[in-house]
PDB file of C-alpha atoms in Angstrom:
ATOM      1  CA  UNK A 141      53.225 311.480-222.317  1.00 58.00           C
ATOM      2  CA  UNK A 142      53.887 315.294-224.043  1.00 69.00           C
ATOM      3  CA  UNK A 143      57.213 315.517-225.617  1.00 83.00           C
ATOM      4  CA  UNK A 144      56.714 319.408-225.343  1.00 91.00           C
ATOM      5  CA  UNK A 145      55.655 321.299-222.639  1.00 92.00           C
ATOM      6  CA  UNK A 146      54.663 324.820-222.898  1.00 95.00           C
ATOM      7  CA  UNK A 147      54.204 327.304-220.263  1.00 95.00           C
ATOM      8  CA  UNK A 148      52.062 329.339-219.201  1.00 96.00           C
ATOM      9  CA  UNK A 149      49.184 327.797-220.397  1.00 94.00           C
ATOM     10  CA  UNK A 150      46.756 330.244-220.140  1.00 95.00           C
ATOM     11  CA  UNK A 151      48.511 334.162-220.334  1.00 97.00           C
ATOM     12  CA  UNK A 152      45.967 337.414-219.993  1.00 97.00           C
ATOM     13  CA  UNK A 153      47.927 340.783-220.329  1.00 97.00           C
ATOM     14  CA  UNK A 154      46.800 344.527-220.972  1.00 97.00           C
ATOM     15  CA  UNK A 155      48.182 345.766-224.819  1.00 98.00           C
ATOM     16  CA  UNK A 156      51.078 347.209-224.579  1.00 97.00           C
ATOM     17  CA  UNK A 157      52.949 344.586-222.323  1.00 98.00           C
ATOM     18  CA  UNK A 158      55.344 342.581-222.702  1.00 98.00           C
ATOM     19  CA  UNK A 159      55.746 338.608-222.715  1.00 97.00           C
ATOM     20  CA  UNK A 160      57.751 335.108-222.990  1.00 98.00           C
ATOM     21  CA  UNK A 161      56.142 332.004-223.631  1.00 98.00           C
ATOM     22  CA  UNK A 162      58.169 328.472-223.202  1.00 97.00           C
ATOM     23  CA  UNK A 163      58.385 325.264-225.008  1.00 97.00           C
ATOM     24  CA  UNK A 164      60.693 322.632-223.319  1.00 95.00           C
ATOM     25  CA  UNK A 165      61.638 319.158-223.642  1.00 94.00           C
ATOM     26  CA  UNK A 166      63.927 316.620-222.690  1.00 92.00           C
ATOM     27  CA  UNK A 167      64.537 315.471-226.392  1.00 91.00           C
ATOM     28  CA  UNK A 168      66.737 316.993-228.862  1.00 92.00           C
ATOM     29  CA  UNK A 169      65.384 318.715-232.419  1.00 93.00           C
ATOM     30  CA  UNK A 170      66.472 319.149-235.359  1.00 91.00           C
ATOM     31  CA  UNK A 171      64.362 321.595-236.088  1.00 91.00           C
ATOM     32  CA  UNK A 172      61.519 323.212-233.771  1.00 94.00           C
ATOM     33  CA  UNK A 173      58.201 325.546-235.167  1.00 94.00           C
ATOM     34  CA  UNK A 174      56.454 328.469-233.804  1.00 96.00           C
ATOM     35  CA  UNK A 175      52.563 328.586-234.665  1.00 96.00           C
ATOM     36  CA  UNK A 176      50.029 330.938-234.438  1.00 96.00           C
ATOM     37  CA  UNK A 177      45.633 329.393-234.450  1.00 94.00           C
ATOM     38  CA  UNK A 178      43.109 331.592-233.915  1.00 93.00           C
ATOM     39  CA  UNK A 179      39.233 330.205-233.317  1.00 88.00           C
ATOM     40  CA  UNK A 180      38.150 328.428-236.098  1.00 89.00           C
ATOM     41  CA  UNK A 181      41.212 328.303-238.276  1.00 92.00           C
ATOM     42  CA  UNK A 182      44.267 325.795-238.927  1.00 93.00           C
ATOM     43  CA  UNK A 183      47.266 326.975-236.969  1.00 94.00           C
ATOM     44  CA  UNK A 184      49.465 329.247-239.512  1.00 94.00           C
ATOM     45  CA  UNK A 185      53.335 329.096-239.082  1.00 93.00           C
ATOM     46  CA  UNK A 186      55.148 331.811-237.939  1.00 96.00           C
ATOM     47  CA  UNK A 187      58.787 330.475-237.533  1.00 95.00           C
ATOM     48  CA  UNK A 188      61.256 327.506-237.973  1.00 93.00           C
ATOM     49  CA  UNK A 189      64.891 327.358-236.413  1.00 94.00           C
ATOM     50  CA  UNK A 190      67.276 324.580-237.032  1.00 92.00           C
ATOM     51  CA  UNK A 191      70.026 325.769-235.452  1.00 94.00           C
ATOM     52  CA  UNK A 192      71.098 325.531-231.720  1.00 94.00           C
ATOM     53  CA  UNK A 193      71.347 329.343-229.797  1.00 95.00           C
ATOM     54  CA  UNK A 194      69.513 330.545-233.202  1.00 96.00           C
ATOM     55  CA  UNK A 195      67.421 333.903-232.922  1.00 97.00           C
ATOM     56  CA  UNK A 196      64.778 334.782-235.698  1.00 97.00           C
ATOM     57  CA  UNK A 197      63.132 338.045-235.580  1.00 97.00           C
ATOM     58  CA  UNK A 198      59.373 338.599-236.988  1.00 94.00           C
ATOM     59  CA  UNK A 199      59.086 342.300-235.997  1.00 95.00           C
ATOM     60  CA  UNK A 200      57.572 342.376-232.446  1.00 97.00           C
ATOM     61  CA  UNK A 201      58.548 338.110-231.850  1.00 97.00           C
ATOM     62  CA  UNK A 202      61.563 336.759-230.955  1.00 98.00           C
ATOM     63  CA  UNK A 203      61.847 333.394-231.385  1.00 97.00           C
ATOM     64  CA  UNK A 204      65.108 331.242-229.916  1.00 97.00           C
ATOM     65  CA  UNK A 205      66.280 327.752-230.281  1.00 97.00           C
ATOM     66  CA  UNK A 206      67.557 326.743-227.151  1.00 96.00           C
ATOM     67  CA  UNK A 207      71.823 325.704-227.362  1.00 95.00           C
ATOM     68  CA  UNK A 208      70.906 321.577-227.275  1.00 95.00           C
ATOM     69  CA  UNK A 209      68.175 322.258-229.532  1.00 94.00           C
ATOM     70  CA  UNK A 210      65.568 320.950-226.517  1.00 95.00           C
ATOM     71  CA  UNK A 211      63.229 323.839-226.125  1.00 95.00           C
ATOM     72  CA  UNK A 212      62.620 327.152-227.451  1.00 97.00           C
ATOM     73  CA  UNK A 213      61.016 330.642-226.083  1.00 97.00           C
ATOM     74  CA  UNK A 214      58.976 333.280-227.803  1.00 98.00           C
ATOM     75  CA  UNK A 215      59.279 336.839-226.368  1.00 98.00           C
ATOM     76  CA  UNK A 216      56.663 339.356-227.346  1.00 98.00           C
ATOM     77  CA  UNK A 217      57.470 342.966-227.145  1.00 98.00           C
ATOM     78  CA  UNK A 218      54.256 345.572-226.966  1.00 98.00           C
ATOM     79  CA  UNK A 219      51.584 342.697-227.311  1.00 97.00           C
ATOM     80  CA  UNK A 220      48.446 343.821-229.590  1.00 97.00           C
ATOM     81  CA  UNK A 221      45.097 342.799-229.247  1.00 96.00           C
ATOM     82  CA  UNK A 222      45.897 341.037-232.607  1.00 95.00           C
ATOM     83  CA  UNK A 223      48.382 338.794-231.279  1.00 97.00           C
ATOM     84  CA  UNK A 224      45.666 337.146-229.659  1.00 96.00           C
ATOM     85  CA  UNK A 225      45.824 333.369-229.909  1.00 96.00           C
ATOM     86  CA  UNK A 226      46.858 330.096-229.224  1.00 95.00           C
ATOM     87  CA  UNK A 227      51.284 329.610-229.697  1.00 96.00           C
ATOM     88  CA  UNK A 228      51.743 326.109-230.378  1.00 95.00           C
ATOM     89  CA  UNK A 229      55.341 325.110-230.538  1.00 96.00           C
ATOM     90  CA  UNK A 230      56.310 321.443-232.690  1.00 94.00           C
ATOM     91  CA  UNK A 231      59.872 319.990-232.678  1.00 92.00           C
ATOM     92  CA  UNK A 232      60.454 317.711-235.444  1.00 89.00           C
ATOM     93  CA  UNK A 233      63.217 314.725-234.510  1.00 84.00           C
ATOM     94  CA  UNK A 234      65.527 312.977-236.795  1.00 77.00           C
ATOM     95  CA  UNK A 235      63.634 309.674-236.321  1.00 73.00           C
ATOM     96  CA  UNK A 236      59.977 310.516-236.790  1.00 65.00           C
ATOM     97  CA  UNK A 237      58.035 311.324-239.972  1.00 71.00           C
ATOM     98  CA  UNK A 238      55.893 314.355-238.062  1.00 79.00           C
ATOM     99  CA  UNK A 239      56.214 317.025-235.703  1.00 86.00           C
ATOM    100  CA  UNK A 240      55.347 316.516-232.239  1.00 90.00           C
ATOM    101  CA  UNK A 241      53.097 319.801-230.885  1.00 92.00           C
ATOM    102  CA  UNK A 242      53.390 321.164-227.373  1.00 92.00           C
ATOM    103  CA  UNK A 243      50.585 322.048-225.022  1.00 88.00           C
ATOM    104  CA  UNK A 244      50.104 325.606-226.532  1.00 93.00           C
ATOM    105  CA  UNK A 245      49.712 328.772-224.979  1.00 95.00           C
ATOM    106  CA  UNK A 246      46.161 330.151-225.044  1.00 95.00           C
ATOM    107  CA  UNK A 247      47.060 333.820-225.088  1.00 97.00           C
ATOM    108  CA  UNK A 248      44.800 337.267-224.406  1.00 97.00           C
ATOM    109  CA  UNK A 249      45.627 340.732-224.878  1.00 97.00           C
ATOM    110  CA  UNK A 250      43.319 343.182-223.498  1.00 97.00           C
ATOM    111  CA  UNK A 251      43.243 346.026-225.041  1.00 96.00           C
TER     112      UNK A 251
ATOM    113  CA  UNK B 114      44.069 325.103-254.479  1.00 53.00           C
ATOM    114  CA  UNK B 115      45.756 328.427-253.098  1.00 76.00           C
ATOM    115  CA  UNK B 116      45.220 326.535-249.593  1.00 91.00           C
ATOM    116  CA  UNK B 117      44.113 323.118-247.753  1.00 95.00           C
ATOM    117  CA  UNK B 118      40.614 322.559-248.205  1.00 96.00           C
ATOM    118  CA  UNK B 119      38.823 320.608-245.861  1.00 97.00           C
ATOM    119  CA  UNK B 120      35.358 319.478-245.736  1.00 97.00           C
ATOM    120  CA  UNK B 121      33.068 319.633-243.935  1.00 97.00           C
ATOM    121  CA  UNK B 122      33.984 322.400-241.749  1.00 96.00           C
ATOM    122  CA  UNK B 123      31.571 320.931-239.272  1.00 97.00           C
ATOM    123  CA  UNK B 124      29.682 317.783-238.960  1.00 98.00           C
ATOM    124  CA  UNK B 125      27.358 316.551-236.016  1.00 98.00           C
ATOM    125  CA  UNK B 126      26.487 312.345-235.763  1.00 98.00           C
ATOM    126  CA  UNK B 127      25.102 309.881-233.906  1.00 97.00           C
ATOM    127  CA  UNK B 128      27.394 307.880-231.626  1.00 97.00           C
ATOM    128  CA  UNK B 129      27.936 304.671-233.723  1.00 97.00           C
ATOM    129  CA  UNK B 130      27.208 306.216-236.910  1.00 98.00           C
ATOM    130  CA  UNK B 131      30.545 306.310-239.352  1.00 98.00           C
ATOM    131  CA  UNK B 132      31.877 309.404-241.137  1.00 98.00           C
ATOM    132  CA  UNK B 133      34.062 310.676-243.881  1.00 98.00           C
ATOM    133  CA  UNK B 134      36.450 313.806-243.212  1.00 98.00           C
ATOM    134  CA  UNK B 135      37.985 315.007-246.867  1.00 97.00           C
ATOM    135  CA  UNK B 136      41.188 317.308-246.790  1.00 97.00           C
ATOM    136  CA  UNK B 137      42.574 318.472-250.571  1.00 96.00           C
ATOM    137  CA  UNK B 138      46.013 319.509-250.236  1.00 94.00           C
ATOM    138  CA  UNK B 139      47.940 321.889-252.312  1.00 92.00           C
ATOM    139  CA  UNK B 140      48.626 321.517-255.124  1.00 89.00           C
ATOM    140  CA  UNK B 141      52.250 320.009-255.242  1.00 86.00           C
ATOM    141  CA  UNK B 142      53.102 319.464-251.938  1.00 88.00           C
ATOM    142  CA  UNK B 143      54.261 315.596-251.477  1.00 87.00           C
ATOM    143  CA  UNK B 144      53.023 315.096-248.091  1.00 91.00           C
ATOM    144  CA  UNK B 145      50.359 315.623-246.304  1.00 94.00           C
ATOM    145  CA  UNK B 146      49.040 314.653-242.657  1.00 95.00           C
ATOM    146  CA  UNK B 147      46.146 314.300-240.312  1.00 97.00           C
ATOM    147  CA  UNK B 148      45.974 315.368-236.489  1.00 96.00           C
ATOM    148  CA  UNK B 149      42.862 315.350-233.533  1.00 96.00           C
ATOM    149  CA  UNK B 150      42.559 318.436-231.453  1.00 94.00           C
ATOM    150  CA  UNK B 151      40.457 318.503-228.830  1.00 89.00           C
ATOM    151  CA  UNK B 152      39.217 321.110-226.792  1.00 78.00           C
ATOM    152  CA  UNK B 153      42.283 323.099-225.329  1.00 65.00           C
ATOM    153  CA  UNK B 154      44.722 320.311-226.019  1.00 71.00           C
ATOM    154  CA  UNK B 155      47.175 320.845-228.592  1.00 80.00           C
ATOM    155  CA  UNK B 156      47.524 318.746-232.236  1.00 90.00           C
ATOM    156  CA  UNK B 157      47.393 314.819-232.102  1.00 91.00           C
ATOM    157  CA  UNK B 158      49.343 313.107-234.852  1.00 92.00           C
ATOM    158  CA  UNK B 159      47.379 310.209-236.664  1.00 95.00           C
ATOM    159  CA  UNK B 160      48.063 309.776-240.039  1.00 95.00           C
ATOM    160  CA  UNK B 161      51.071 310.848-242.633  1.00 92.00           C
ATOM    161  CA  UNK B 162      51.388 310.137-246.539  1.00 93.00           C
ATOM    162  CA  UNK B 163      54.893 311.075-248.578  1.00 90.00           C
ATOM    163  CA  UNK B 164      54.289 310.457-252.563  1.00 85.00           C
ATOM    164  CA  UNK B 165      53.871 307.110-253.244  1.00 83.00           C
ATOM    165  CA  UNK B 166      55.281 305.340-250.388  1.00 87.00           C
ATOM    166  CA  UNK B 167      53.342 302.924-247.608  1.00 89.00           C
ATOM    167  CA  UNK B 168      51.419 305.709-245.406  1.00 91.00           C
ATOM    168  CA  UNK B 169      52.388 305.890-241.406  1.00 91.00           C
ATOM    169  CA  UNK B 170      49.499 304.792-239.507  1.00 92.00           C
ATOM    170  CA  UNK B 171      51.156 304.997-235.957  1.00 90.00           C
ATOM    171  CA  UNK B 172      49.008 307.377-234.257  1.00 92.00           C
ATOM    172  CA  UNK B 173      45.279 306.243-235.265  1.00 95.00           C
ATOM    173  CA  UNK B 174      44.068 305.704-231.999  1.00 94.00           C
ATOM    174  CA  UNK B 175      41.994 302.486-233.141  1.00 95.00           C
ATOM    175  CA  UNK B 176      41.099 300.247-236.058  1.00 96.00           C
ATOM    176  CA  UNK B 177      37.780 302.491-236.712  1.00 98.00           C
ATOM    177  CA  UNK B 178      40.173 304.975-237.886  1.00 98.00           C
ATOM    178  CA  UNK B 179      41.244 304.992-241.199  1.00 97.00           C
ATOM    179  CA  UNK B 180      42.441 306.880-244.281  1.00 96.00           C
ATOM    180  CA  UNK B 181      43.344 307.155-247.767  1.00 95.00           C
ATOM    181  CA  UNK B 182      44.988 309.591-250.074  1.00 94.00           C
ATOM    182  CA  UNK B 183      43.960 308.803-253.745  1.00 84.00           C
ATOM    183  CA  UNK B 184      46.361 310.066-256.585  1.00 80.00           C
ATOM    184  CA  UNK B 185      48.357 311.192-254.634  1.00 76.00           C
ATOM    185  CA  UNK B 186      45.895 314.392-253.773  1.00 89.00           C
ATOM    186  CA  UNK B 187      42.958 314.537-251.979  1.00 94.00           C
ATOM    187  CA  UNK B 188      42.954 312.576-248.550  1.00 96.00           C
ATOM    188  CA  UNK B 189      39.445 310.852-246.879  1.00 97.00           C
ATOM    189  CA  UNK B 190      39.604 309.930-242.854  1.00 98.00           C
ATOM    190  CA  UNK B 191      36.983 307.390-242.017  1.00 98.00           C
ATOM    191  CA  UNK B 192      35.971 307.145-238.874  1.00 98.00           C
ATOM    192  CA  UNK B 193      33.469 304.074-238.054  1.00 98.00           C
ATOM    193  CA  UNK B 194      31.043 303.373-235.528  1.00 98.00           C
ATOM    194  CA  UNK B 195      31.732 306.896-233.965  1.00 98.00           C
ATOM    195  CA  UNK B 196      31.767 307.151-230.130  1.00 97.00           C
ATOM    196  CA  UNK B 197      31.730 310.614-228.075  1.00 96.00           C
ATOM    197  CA  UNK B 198      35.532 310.535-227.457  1.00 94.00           C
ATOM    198  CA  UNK B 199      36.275 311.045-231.123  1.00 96.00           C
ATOM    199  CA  UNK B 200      34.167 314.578-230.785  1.00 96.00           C
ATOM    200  CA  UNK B 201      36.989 316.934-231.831  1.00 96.00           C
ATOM    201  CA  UNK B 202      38.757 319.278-234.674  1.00 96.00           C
ATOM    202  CA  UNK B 203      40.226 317.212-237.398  1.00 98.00           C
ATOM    203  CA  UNK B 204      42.788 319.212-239.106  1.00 96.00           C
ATOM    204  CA  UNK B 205      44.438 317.943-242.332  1.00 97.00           C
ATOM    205  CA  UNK B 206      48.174 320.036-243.038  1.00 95.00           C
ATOM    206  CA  UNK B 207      50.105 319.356-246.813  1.00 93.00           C
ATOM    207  CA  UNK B 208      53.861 320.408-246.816  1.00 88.00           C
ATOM    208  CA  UNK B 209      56.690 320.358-249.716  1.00 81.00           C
ATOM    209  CA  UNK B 210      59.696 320.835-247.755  1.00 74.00           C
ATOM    210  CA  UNK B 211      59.818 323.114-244.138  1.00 70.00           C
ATOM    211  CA  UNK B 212      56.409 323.806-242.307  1.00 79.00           C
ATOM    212  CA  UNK B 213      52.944 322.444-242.613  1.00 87.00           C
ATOM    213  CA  UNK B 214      50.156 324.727-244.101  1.00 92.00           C
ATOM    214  CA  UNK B 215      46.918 324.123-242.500  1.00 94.00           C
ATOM    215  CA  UNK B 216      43.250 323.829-243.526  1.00 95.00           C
ATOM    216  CA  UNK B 217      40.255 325.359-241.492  1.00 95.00           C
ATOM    217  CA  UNK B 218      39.592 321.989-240.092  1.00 96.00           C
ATOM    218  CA  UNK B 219      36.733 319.602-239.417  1.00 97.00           C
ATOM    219  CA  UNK B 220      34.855 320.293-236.151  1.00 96.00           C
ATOM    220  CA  UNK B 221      33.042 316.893-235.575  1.00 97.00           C
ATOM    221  CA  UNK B 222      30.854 316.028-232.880  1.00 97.00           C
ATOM    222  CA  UNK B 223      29.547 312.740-231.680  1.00 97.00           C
ATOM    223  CA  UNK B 224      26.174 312.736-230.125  1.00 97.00           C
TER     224      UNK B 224
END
């Protein structure tokens, strides 16, 4: 069973576009990560909210923490080709010694 | 180390064979975890150490899985009598407080 779903799982867009990938659950956070893994590397962190309805800005991302702090979205305005990747979201619970890591989104940006 | 080292970055062995992953954390940074990812699937928890205290064990999919984390530093995953399923990336993360920091990883196949 996933604790965190992410959709779409697969995304291919043309540069310049823009996009919103989802991480949902039905448990509660208290805090919830956005990474970043490209081929061959360790996914790199991009965000962390802790905060229900909390918005972070890292210049073309938007990241939000969903108001019961059960799922998250990350909006990408103008894509790149260098924004290429896969998005993994992990929520962290109050209970657990680890984060739990969605799905991912295996994104493509064609340039 | 300026990052998580992990080696080897790839390692190819005979089904029933065993093998030794090595991750060297940070420098500082109290904890420090294993996870299995396997082609497109997102991060698999297996293994976490914090300081000194009794590791958690709760996601090592079997008793040929194993690990240590001597001085408090460097980390070894055993993995004995290897079978195809365990054919995946084994990434090793360290963290002091908020977010994990990644290594390259340990692509290991089972043949």
């Amino acid at each position: 069973t996933q604790l965190l779903e992410q959709s779409p799982q697969f995304l291919s867009i043309q540069e310049g576009e823009n996009l919103t990938v989802y991480c949902n659950s039905s448990s509660v956070f208290s805090s919830l990560q956005w990474y970043r893994q490209e081929p061959g590397e360790g996914p790199v962190l991009l965000v962390t909210v802790v905060t229900g309805g909390e918005v972070k800005k890292l210049k073309r991302l938007t990241f939000q923490f969903g108001d019961a702090r059960k799922d998250s979205s990350l909006h990408i305005t103008a894509a790149q080709p260098g924004d290429t990747g896969l998005y993994l979201c992990a929520g962290e619970t109050n209970t657990g010694n680890q984060f739990y890591f969605g799905t991912g989104t295996s994104l493509t940006v064609i340039p | 180390g300026a990052g998580v080292s992990q080696s080897p970055s790839n390692k190819v062995t005979e089904k029933g064979k065993d093998v030794e992953l090595r991750c060297d954390p940070i420098s500082g940074h109290t904890a420090l975890y294993w996870y299995r990812q396997s082609l497109g699937q997102g991060l698999e928890f297996l293994i976490y150490f914090q300081g000194n205290s009794a590791p958690d064990k709760s996601g090592l999919p079997s008793d040929r899985f194993s690990a240590e984390r001597t001085g408090g530093s460097v980390s070894t995953l055993t993995i004995q009598r290897t079978q195809q399923e365990d054919s995946a990336v084994y990434l090793c993360a360290s963290t002091r407080n908020y977010g994990y920091t990644f290594g390259s990883g340990t692509r290991l196949t089972v043949v």
